[in-house]
Short mmCIF file of C-alpha atoms in Angstrom, two decimals:
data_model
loop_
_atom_site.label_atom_id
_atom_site.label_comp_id
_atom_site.label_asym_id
_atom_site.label_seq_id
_atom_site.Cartn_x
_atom_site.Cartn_y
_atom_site.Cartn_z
CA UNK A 140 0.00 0.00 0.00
CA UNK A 141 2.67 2.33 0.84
CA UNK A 142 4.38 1.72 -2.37
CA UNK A 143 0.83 2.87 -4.32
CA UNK A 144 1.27 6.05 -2.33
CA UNK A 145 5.02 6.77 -3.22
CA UNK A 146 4.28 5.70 -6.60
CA UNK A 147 1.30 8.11 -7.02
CA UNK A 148 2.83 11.41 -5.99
CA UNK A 149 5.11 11.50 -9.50
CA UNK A 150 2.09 10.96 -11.05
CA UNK A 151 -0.12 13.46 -9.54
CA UNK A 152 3.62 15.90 -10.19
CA UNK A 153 3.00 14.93 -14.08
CA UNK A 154 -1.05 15.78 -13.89
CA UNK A 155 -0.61 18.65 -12.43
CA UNK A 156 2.20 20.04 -15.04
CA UNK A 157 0.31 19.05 -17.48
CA UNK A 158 -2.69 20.58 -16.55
CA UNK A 159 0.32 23.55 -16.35
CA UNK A 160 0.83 23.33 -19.60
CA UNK A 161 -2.69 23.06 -21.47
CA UNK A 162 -3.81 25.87 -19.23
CA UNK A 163 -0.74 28.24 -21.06
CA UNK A 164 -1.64 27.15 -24.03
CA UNK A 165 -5.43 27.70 -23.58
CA UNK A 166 -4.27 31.14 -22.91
CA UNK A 167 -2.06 31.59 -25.62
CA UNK A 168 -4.64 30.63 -28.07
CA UNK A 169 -7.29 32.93 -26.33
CA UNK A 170 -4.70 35.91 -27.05
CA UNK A 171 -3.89 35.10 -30.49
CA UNK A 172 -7.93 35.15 -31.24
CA UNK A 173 -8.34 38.49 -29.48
CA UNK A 174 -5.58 40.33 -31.50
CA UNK A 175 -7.08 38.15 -34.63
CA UNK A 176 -10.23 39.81 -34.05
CA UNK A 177 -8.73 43.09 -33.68
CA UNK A 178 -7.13 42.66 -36.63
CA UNK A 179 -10.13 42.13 -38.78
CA UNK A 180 -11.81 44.14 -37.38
CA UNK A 181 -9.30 46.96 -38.04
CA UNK A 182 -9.02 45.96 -41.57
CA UNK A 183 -12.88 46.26 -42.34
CA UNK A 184 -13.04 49.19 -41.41
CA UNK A 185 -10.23 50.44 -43.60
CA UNK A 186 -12.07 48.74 -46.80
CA UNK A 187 -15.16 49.93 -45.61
CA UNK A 188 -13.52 53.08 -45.66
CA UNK A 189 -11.49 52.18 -49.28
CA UNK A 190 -15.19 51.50 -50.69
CA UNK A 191 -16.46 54.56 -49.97
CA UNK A 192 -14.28 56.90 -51.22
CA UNK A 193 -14.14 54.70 -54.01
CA UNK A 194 -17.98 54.70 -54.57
CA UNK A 195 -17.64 58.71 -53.73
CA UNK A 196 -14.94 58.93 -56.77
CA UNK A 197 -16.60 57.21 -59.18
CA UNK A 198 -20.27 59.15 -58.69
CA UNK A 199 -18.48 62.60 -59.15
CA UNK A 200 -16.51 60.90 -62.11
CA UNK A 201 -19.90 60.22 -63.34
CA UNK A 202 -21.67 63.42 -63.51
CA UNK A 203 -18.90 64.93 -64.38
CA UNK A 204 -19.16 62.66 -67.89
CA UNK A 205 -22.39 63.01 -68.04
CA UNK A 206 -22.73 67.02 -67.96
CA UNK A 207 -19.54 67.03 -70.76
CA UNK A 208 -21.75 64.72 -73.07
CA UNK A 209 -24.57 66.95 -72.16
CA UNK A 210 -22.72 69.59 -73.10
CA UNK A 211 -21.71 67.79 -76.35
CA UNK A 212 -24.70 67.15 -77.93
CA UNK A 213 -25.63 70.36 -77.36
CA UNK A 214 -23.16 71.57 -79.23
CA UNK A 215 -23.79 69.32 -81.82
CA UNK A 216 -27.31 69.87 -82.26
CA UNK A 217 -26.92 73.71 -82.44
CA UNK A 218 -23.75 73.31 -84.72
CA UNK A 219 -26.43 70.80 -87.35
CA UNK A 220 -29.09 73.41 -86.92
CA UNK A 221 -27.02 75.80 -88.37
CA UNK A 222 -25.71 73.81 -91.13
CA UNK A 223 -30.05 73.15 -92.05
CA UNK A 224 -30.11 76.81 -91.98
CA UNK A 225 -27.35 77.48 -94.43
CA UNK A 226 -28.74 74.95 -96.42
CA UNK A 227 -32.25 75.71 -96.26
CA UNK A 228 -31.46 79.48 -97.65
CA UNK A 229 -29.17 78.25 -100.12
#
């Protein structure tokens, strides 16, 4: 019986480093998926951010096309109104 005893206590010392151990490593991974998060999180907003200048850019680039083209035919139509003029007195 006494033997049992002796022979337990290096194996209770090996448990109990053990449960040492998994506990670090428990924590470790619970950091690592906090600054993970953080990370993402961090990064969405900076594409959020991307996108909506982007979108922002690419509306002004858009009226900005469409008032020249405006702008264009205009100029066209007076410019062929003319020309049926001319031709019209001629």
């Amino acid at each position: 019986m006494k033997a049992l005893k002796i022979a337990g206590i290096p194996a209770l010392l090996v448990l109990c480093v053990g449960m040492a151990v998994g506990q670090d490593a428990t924590h470790d991974v619970d950091k690592a998926a906090t600054k993970t998060g953080h990370v993402v999180k961090h990064a969405a907003k900076k594409v959020g951010k991307g996108t909506k200048t982007g979108v922002k850019d690419v509306g002004h680039g858009t009226k900005v096309a469409a008032k020249d083209t405006g702008k264009g035919v205009k100029t066209g139509t007076e410019k062929t109104g003319e020309g049926i003029k001319d031709a019209v007195k001629k």
